[in-house]
């Protein structure tokens, strides 16, 4: 018995140290809630011909559309539940493509203090040429996964927090953990699997999702070094028929020690989908989509309260506050001090669905047509009634018409 315990100790596998699904979920949650850091970062989007070439950094500039290749710069601060994220894809209105129908990526800024979210973004209609510069202040959602995020843009842009770019509680989401095993004294492999059935376009299917998560167990709390996922959808009528599949991988490296835990300064995400994603916005393209996130200064400057004060330009509207901030001058919005009692939630709900239809260009155009048609109808009816009021019109030969 003693020899067995000695062997287990050499392998790093003591009964007390063996992780369980509960302890891993709790430690991941603890890391997400307590870790604090600030950084500037670069996020690059590319395309590759295979997963192997993508991991080697060998990209193909001929693959995909203009939307598939871009580079963004950003800033991110996190201090416990407080977060702020600013992402700039280039000069305001910069287009990744040759025509106005290609994608225009606008700067986005998001912040939260744990109970309130603030989003500053530019709504643009490429076809109608309209813009709406708005800062929305709203109550934060209660979703568990959103605890990691400042807002929607953080999911896509701050990969150390969301390495597979989804806001469902990282790194397992709602997937059940089926097995945990040690790879070496410092690393643990966690396997997750779920099967579900559905129906799309009169086709019944079965979908299997397998995820593999590798933890580096030396830090406290442990941190994720790699995520691999395979999704496969098959026909229920003909199980050999694969309707669609998706392979995703995330590799986290170059960790820095920060208050509350270790944080990766380099994250690479790879995604290859066939048949699962909608063709709109040119996302389901041939090849492997690559997102490469890197920060050179992560952890060097701890966040302060001043990092969570947003500067609102003079020509931007602030929506969602009971105390209105008039346009015409630069305004400071202190996220540290906002609370639910400061909100005008009805204004936020109205803003979330965009401006009233009749205030849009197409709305005004249709309204003008409707007014013109209405006036023409009134004139026609008036002329008809006037004609009836005069009775039959007699002709020279005595006939009537």
Short mmCIF file of C-alpha atoms in Angstrom, two decimals:
data_model
loop_
_atom_site.label_atom_id
_atom_site.label_comp_id
_atom_site.label_asym_id
_atom_site.label_seq_id
_atom_site.Cartn_x
_atom_site.Cartn_y
_atom_site.Cartn_z
CA UNK A 1 0.00 0.00 0.00
CA UNK A 2 2.84 2.35 0.84
CA UNK A 3 4.49 1.72 -2.53
CA UNK A 4 1.23 2.60 -4.31
CA UNK A 5 0.99 5.91 -2.45
CA UNK A 6 4.62 6.72 -3.29
CA UNK A 7 3.91 6.01 -6.97
CA UNK A 8 0.84 8.25 -6.88
CA UNK A 9 2.82 11.03 -5.26
CA UNK A 10 5.49 10.78 -7.96
CA UNK A 11 2.76 11.13 -10.60
CA UNK A 12 1.17 14.01 -8.75
CA UNK A 13 -2.04 12.03 -8.25
CA UNK A 14 -2.98 12.06 -4.60
CA UNK A 15 -6.61 11.43 -3.64
CA UNK A 16 -6.78 14.93 -2.15
CA UNK A 17 -5.32 16.65 -5.24
CA UNK A 18 -7.41 14.90 -7.89
CA UNK A 19 -9.72 17.54 -9.36
CA UNK A 20 -13.43 16.95 -9.69
CA UNK A 21 -15.92 18.63 -12.06
CA UNK A 22 -17.17 20.74 -9.15
CA UNK A 23 -13.71 21.95 -8.11
CA UNK A 24 -12.72 22.79 -11.70
CA UNK A 25 -15.91 24.71 -12.35
CA UNK A 26 -15.51 26.55 -9.03
CA UNK A 27 -11.85 27.42 -9.68
CA UNK A 28 -12.64 28.69 -13.20
CA UNK A 29 -15.39 30.83 -11.74
CA UNK A 30 -13.11 32.13 -9.00
CA UNK A 31 -10.44 33.07 -11.56
CA UNK A 32 -12.97 34.91 -13.74
CA UNK A 33 -14.37 36.88 -10.81
CA UNK A 34 -11.17 37.87 -9.03
CA UNK A 35 -8.52 38.33 -11.73
CA UNK A 36 -7.56 41.96 -12.43
CA UNK A 37 -5.37 43.36 -15.21
CA UNK A 38 -5.06 46.11 -17.77
CA UNK A 39 -3.56 46.00 -21.25
CA UNK A 40 -3.46 47.28 -24.78
CA UNK A 41 -3.82 44.57 -27.42
CA UNK A 42 -3.78 43.71 -31.09
CA UNK A 43 -6.39 41.39 -32.64
CA UNK A 44 -5.72 40.06 -36.11
CA UNK A 45 -8.10 38.11 -38.35
CA UNK A 46 -6.75 35.85 -41.11
CA UNK A 47 -7.61 32.75 -43.18
CA UNK A 48 -5.65 29.50 -43.63
CA UNK A 49 -6.12 26.39 -45.76
CA UNK A 50 -5.99 23.91 -42.87
CA UNK A 51 -5.78 23.69 -39.08
CA UNK A 52 -2.17 22.56 -39.31
CA UNK A 53 -1.16 25.56 -41.45
CA UNK A 54 -3.15 27.89 -39.21
CA UNK A 55 -1.27 26.70 -36.10
CA UNK A 56 2.01 27.29 -37.95
CA UNK A 57 0.95 30.84 -38.80
CA UNK A 58 0.87 30.18 -42.56
CA UNK A 59 -2.10 32.17 -43.92
CA UNK A 60 -3.56 32.48 -47.43
CA UNK A 61 -4.43 36.08 -48.49
CA UNK A 62 -6.57 34.72 -51.35
CA UNK A 63 -9.02 32.92 -49.09
CA UNK A 64 -12.29 34.46 -47.94
CA UNK A 65 -13.69 37.93 -48.35
CA UNK A 66 -12.41 41.34 -47.27
CA UNK A 67 -14.23 40.80 -43.97
CA UNK A 68 -11.99 37.80 -43.25
CA UNK A 69 -8.79 39.85 -43.01
CA UNK A 70 -8.43 42.81 -40.70
CA UNK A 71 -6.48 44.03 -37.70
CA UNK A 72 -7.89 45.81 -34.67
CA UNK A 73 -6.26 47.63 -31.77
CA UNK A 74 -7.80 47.92 -28.35
CA UNK A 75 -7.58 48.59 -24.65
CA UNK A 76 -8.97 46.49 -21.84
CA UNK A 77 -9.16 46.93 -18.07
CA UNK A 78 -10.60 44.52 -15.53
CA UNK A 79 -10.76 45.05 -11.79
CA UNK A 80 -12.94 42.37 -10.27
CA UNK A 81 -16.45 42.87 -11.64
CA UNK A 82 -15.54 46.19 -13.29
CA UNK A 83 -14.47 45.99 -16.94
CA UNK A 84 -13.90 48.35 -19.84
CA UNK A 85 -13.10 47.47 -23.46
CA UNK A 86 -12.30 49.78 -26.38
CA UNK A 87 -11.80 48.28 -29.86
CA UNK A 88 -10.81 50.25 -32.97
CA UNK A 89 -10.71 48.57 -36.37
CA UNK A 90 -9.14 51.54 -38.15
CA UNK A 91 -10.23 55.11 -38.89
CA UNK A 92 -13.97 55.67 -38.23
CA UNK A 93 -15.96 54.21 -41.11
CA UNK A 94 -13.01 52.22 -42.48
CA UNK A 95 -14.31 49.71 -45.04
CA UNK A 96 -12.82 46.24 -45.55
CA UNK A 97 -13.76 45.98 -49.22
CA UNK A 98 -14.12 48.02 -52.41
CA UNK A 99 -17.83 48.84 -52.33
CA UNK A 100 -20.29 50.27 -49.83
CA UNK A 101 -21.89 46.82 -49.54
CA UNK A 102 -18.78 45.37 -47.88
CA UNK A 103 -18.39 45.33 -44.11
CA UNK A 104 -17.69 48.58 -42.26
CA UNK A 105 -16.22 48.03 -38.79
CA UNK A 106 -16.74 50.91 -36.38
CA UNK A 107 -15.04 51.60 -33.02
CA UNK A 108 -16.86 50.13 -30.04
CA UNK A 109 -16.47 50.91 -26.34
CA UNK A 110 -18.06 48.93 -23.51
CA UNK A 111 -17.88 49.10 -19.74
CA UNK A 112 -19.57 47.60 -16.69
CA UNK A 113 -19.40 47.94 -12.93
CA UNK A 114 -21.09 44.59 -12.33
CA UNK A 115 -24.69 45.83 -12.30
CA UNK A 116 -24.72 48.41 -15.14
CA UNK A 117 -23.50 48.16 -18.74
CA UNK A 118 -22.49 51.09 -20.94
CA UNK A 119 -22.05 50.71 -24.69
CA UNK A 120 -20.79 53.37 -27.08
CA UNK A 121 -21.14 52.43 -30.73
CA UNK A 122 -22.03 53.83 -34.13
CA UNK A 123 -25.07 52.35 -35.86
CA UNK A 124 -24.59 52.61 -39.59
CA UNK A 125 -26.85 51.75 -42.53
CA UNK A 126 -24.66 51.20 -45.59
CA UNK A 127 -27.56 51.34 -48.03
CA UNK A 128 -29.51 54.25 -46.53
CA UNK A 129 -26.42 56.19 -45.44
CA UNK A 130 -27.71 56.89 -41.92
CA UNK A 131 -25.77 57.01 -38.69
CA UNK A 132 -26.80 57.00 -35.04
CA UNK A 133 -24.06 57.87 -32.56
CA UNK A 134 -25.32 56.56 -29.24
CA UNK A 135 -24.13 55.68 -25.75
CA UNK A 136 -26.55 53.22 -24.12
CA UNK A 137 -26.64 52.87 -20.33
CA UNK A 138 -28.57 49.80 -19.23
CA UNK A 139 -29.05 47.21 -16.53
CA UNK A 140 -26.68 44.29 -16.82
CA UNK A 141 -28.12 40.90 -17.75
CA UNK A 142 -28.23 38.18 -15.12
CA UNK A 143 -26.83 35.44 -17.40
CA UNK A 144 -24.10 33.48 -15.65
CA UNK A 145 -21.80 33.47 -18.65
CA UNK A 146 -21.94 37.24 -18.98
CA UNK A 147 -20.18 37.55 -15.63
CA UNK A 148 -16.93 37.36 -17.59
CA UNK A 149 -17.70 40.16 -20.01
CA UNK A 150 -18.01 43.92 -20.28
CA UNK A 151 -20.41 43.45 -23.20
CA UNK A 152 -20.86 41.66 -26.52
CA UNK A 153 -17.67 43.06 -28.04
CA UNK A 154 -15.57 41.71 -25.16
CA UNK A 155 -16.62 38.19 -26.15
CA UNK A 156 -15.14 38.60 -29.60
CA UNK A 157 -12.13 40.76 -28.73
CA UNK A 158 -10.66 39.80 -25.34
CA UNK A 159 -9.67 36.19 -25.95
CA UNK A 160 -7.91 35.55 -22.60
CA UNK A 161 -11.39 35.78 -21.02
CA UNK A 162 -13.32 34.07 -23.83
CA UNK A 163 -10.82 31.94 -25.79
CA UNK A 164 -13.50 30.29 -27.94
CA UNK A 165 -15.40 33.55 -28.45
CA UNK A 166 -18.68 32.71 -26.75
CA UNK A 167 -20.26 34.12 -23.61
CA UNK A 168 -21.60 30.86 -22.16
CA UNK A 169 -19.68 30.32 -18.90
CA UNK A 170 -16.12 29.56 -19.92
CA UNK A 171 -14.54 27.13 -20.38
CA UNK A 172 -17.23 24.42 -20.16
CA UNK A 173 -20.44 26.34 -20.84
CA UNK A 174 -23.43 24.07 -20.21
CA UNK A 175 -21.59 20.95 -21.38
CA UNK A 176 -21.50 18.04 -18.92
CA UNK A 177 -18.03 16.88 -17.91
CA UNK A 178 -17.65 13.18 -18.76
CA UNK A 179 -14.03 12.50 -17.79
CA UNK A 180 -11.02 14.07 -16.09
CA UNK A 181 -7.53 12.64 -16.40
CA UNK A 182 -3.99 13.83 -15.71
CA UNK A 183 -1.66 14.29 -18.66
CA UNK A 184 1.40 14.96 -16.47
CA UNK A 185 2.04 16.32 -12.96
CA UNK A 186 1.17 19.86 -14.12
CA UNK A 187 -1.69 19.34 -16.58
CA UNK A 188 -5.22 17.93 -16.48
CA UNK A 189 -7.41 17.03 -19.44
CA UNK A 190 -11.17 17.56 -19.13
CA UNK A 191 -13.52 15.92 -21.64
CA UNK A 192 -17.09 17.13 -22.22
CA UNK A 193 -19.78 15.67 -24.46
CA UNK A 194 -23.42 16.32 -25.24
CA UNK A 195 -25.86 14.96 -27.83
CA UNK A 196 -29.08 16.59 -28.91
CA UNK A 197 -31.63 16.33 -31.68
CA UNK A 198 -33.31 18.97 -33.80
CA UNK A 199 -35.04 19.76 -37.07
CA UNK A 200 -34.05 22.25 -39.80
CA UNK A 201 -35.86 22.63 -43.14
CA UNK A 202 -37.84 19.40 -42.67
CA UNK A 203 -34.64 17.47 -41.89
CA UNK A 204 -34.33 15.70 -38.54
CA UNK A 205 -30.78 15.58 -37.24
CA UNK A 206 -28.65 14.45 -34.33
CA UNK A 207 -25.83 16.73 -33.17
CA UNK A 208 -22.83 15.65 -31.09
CA UNK A 209 -20.55 18.20 -29.40
CA UNK A 210 -17.22 17.08 -27.90
CA UNK A 211 -14.94 19.52 -26.08
CA UNK A 212 -11.47 18.94 -24.64
CA UNK A 213 -10.02 21.44 -22.14
CA UNK A 214 -6.44 21.31 -20.89
CA UNK A 215 -5.72 23.01 -17.55
CA UNK A 216 -2.35 24.11 -16.24
CA UNK A 217 -2.74 23.11 -12.60
CA UNK A 218 0.37 24.74 -11.11
CA UNK A 219 -1.11 28.25 -10.67
CA UNK A 220 -3.82 28.94 -8.12
CA UNK A 221 -6.44 29.10 -9.51
CA UNK A 222 -5.56 26.77 -12.42
CA UNK A 223 -5.75 28.27 -15.91
CA UNK A 224 -6.81 26.99 -19.34
CA UNK A 225 -4.02 26.35 -21.84
CA UNK A 226 -5.97 24.73 -24.67
CA UNK A 227 -9.55 24.16 -25.82
CA UNK A 228 -10.51 21.81 -28.67
CA UNK A 229 -14.06 21.23 -29.85
CA UNK A 230 -15.71 19.13 -32.53
CA UNK A 231 -19.36 19.52 -33.51
CA UNK A 232 -20.94 17.08 -35.96
CA UNK A 233 -24.51 17.04 -37.23
CA UNK A 234 -25.90 13.88 -38.89
CA UNK A 235 -29.20 12.95 -40.48
CA UNK A 236 -31.45 10.85 -38.26
CA UNK A 237 -32.88 9.16 -41.35
CA UNK A 238 -29.42 8.31 -42.70
CA UNK A 239 -26.83 8.41 -39.87
CA UNK A 240 -23.99 8.07 -42.37
CA UNK A 241 -24.94 11.43 -43.91
CA UNK A 242 -23.00 14.29 -42.29
CA UNK A 243 -25.05 17.49 -42.63
CA UNK A 244 -22.46 19.79 -41.15
CA UNK A 245 -19.45 20.02 -38.86
CA UNK A 246 -17.28 22.52 -37.05
CA UNK A 247 -13.81 22.28 -35.53
CA UNK A 248 -12.61 24.91 -33.07
CA UNK A 249 -9.34 25.28 -31.20
CA UNK A 250 -7.91 27.86 -28.82
CA UNK A 251 -4.30 27.93 -27.63
CA UNK A 252 -3.32 30.20 -24.71
CA UNK A 253 0.34 30.92 -23.93
CA UNK A 254 2.88 33.34 -22.44
CA UNK A 255 1.10 33.74 -19.10
CA UNK A 256 1.74 36.71 -16.81
CA UNK A 257 1.07 36.85 -13.09
CA UNK A 258 -1.68 39.36 -12.22
CA UNK A 259 -3.71 40.08 -9.08
CA UNK A 260 -6.12 37.17 -8.76
CA UNK A 261 -4.41 34.76 -11.15
CA UNK A 262 -2.34 34.13 -14.27
CA UNK A 263 -3.45 35.62 -17.62
CA UNK A 264 -2.37 34.63 -21.14
CA UNK A 265 -0.75 37.40 -23.19
CA UNK A 266 -1.06 35.45 -26.47
CA UNK A 267 -4.20 33.59 -27.61
CA UNK A 268 -4.84 32.00 -30.99
CA UNK A 269 -8.30 30.81 -32.03
CA UNK A 270 -9.05 28.63 -35.09
CA UNK A 271 -12.48 27.84 -36.56
CA UNK A 272 -13.38 25.64 -39.53
CA UNK A 273 -17.11 25.19 -40.20
CA UNK A 274 -18.96 23.42 -43.00
CA UNK A 275 -22.73 23.56 -43.23
CA UNK A 276 -23.47 24.77 -39.69
CA UNK A 277 -23.24 28.54 -40.02
CA UNK A 278 -25.55 30.80 -41.99
CA UNK A 279 -24.01 32.22 -45.19
CA UNK A 280 -25.09 35.78 -44.27
CA UNK A 281 -22.18 38.13 -43.49
CA UNK A 282 -19.88 35.74 -45.37
CA UNK A 283 -18.98 33.79 -42.22
CA UNK A 284 -19.31 30.21 -43.49
CA UNK A 285 -16.37 30.41 -45.90
CA UNK A 286 -13.91 27.80 -47.16
CA UNK A 287 -10.75 27.51 -45.11
CA UNK A 288 -9.93 28.07 -41.45
CA UNK A 289 -10.76 31.37 -39.76
CA UNK A 290 -7.95 32.58 -37.49
CA UNK A 291 -8.03 35.15 -34.68
CA UNK A 292 -4.64 36.05 -33.21
CA UNK A 293 -4.71 38.09 -29.96
CA UNK A 294 -1.54 39.49 -28.40
CA UNK A 295 -0.62 42.01 -25.70
CA UNK A 296 2.89 43.26 -24.93
CA UNK A 297 2.03 45.21 -21.78
CA UNK A 298 -0.57 43.04 -20.03
CA UNK A 299 -0.33 43.33 -16.25
CA UNK A 300 2.19 46.18 -16.24
CA UNK A 301 -0.29 48.88 -15.10
CA UNK A 302 -3.00 47.81 -12.62
CA UNK A 303 -6.44 49.33 -13.40
CA UNK A 304 -7.62 52.34 -11.38
CA UNK A 305 -11.03 53.99 -10.99
CA UNK A 306 -10.02 56.54 -13.63
CA UNK A 307 -9.91 53.74 -16.24
CA UNK A 308 -13.68 53.29 -15.88
CA UNK A 309 -14.60 56.92 -16.65
CA UNK A 310 -15.77 57.20 -20.28
CA UNK A 311 -15.33 60.38 -22.30
CA UNK A 312 -18.38 61.00 -24.49
CA UNK A 313 -17.80 63.19 -27.61
CA UNK A 314 -20.03 66.29 -28.07
CA UNK A 315 -22.03 64.82 -31.00
CA UNK A 316 -22.96 61.56 -29.26
CA UNK A 317 -26.28 61.01 -27.47
CA UNK A 318 -26.38 59.41 -24.03
CA UNK A 319 -29.49 57.27 -23.62
CA UNK A 320 -30.78 55.49 -20.54
CA UNK A 321 -30.12 57.97 -17.71
CA UNK A 322 -32.75 59.86 -15.74
CA UNK A 323 -30.36 62.82 -15.44
CA UNK A 324 -29.83 63.81 -19.06
CA UNK A 325 -26.39 64.75 -20.36
CA UNK A 326 -26.94 67.40 -23.07
CA UNK A 327 -25.02 67.22 -26.35
CA UNK A 328 -22.64 69.94 -27.51
CA UNK A 329 -19.75 69.35 -25.12
CA UNK A 330 -17.51 66.52 -23.98
CA UNK A 331 -19.10 64.65 -21.07
CA UNK A 332 -17.59 62.29 -18.50
CA UNK A 333 -19.54 59.15 -17.67
CA UNK A 334 -18.25 57.59 -14.44
CA UNK A 335 -19.13 53.90 -14.58
CA UNK A 336 -17.86 53.45 -11.02
CA UNK A 337 -20.78 55.48 -9.63
CA UNK A 338 -23.70 54.24 -11.77
CA UNK A 339 -26.50 52.24 -10.14
CA UNK A 340 -29.88 50.83 -11.29
CA UNK A 341 -31.67 53.80 -9.66
CA UNK A 342 -29.98 56.11 -12.23
CA UNK A 343 -31.59 54.37 -15.20
CA UNK A 344 -34.40 55.44 -17.51
CA UNK A 345 -35.09 51.91 -18.71
CA UNK A 346 -37.96 52.84 -21.02
CA UNK A 347 -35.60 55.04 -23.05
CA UNK A 348 -33.10 52.18 -23.31
CA UNK A 349 -35.77 49.75 -24.53
CA UNK A 350 -36.82 52.22 -27.23
CA UNK A 351 -33.22 52.77 -28.29
CA UNK A 352 -32.53 49.03 -28.42
CA UNK A 353 -35.03 48.65 -31.26
CA UNK A 354 -33.57 51.58 -33.17
CA UNK A 355 -35.18 54.90 -34.16
CA UNK A 356 -38.88 54.98 -35.04
CA UNK A 357 -39.41 53.71 -38.58
CA UNK A 358 -40.80 57.02 -39.86
CA UNK A 359 -37.56 58.75 -38.76
CA UNK A 360 -35.44 56.57 -41.04
CA UNK A 361 -34.70 57.43 -44.66
CA UNK A 362 -36.82 54.63 -46.08
CA UNK A 363 -39.57 55.49 -43.62
CA UNK A 364 -39.63 59.14 -44.68
CA UNK A 365 -39.61 58.10 -48.35
CA UNK A 366 -42.53 55.72 -47.90
CA UNK A 367 -44.37 58.37 -45.88
CA UNK A 368 -43.97 60.91 -48.68
CA UNK A 369 -45.31 58.36 -51.17
CA UNK A 370 -48.24 57.62 -48.88
CA UNK A 371 -49.03 61.34 -48.53
CA UNK A 372 -48.85 61.83 -52.29
CA UNK A 373 -51.08 58.81 -52.90
CA UNK A 374 -53.50 60.08 -50.26
CA UNK A 375 -53.71 63.54 -51.84
CA UNK A 376 -54.25 62.00 -55.27
CA UNK A 377 -57.01 59.83 -53.83
CA UNK A 378 -58.70 62.82 -52.22
CA UNK A 379 -58.62 64.80 -55.47
CA UNK A 380 -59.99 61.83 -57.40
CA UNK A 381 -62.85 61.25 -54.94
CA UNK A 382 -63.65 64.97 -54.82
CA UNK A 383 -63.80 65.13 -58.62
CA UNK A 384 -66.05 62.06 -58.73
CA UNK A 385 -68.42 63.48 -56.11
CA UNK A 386 -68.51 66.84 -57.91
CA UNK A 387 -69.33 65.04 -61.15
CA UNK A 388 -72.21 63.15 -59.46
CA UNK A 389 -73.52 66.39 -57.95
CA UNK A 390 -74.01 67.97 -61.38
CA UNK A 391 -76.02 65.01 -62.69
CA UNK A 392 -75.84 63.69 -66.29
CA UNK A 393 -74.13 65.96 -68.78
CA UNK A 394 -76.30 66.73 -71.85
CA UNK A 395 -74.75 66.75 -75.33
CA UNK A 396 -75.69 68.99 -78.26
CA UNK A 397 -77.76 66.24 -79.98
CA UNK A 398 -79.84 65.67 -76.84
CA UNK A 399 -78.14 62.50 -75.67
CA UNK A 400 -76.74 62.19 -72.17
CA UNK A 401 -73.47 60.89 -70.93
#
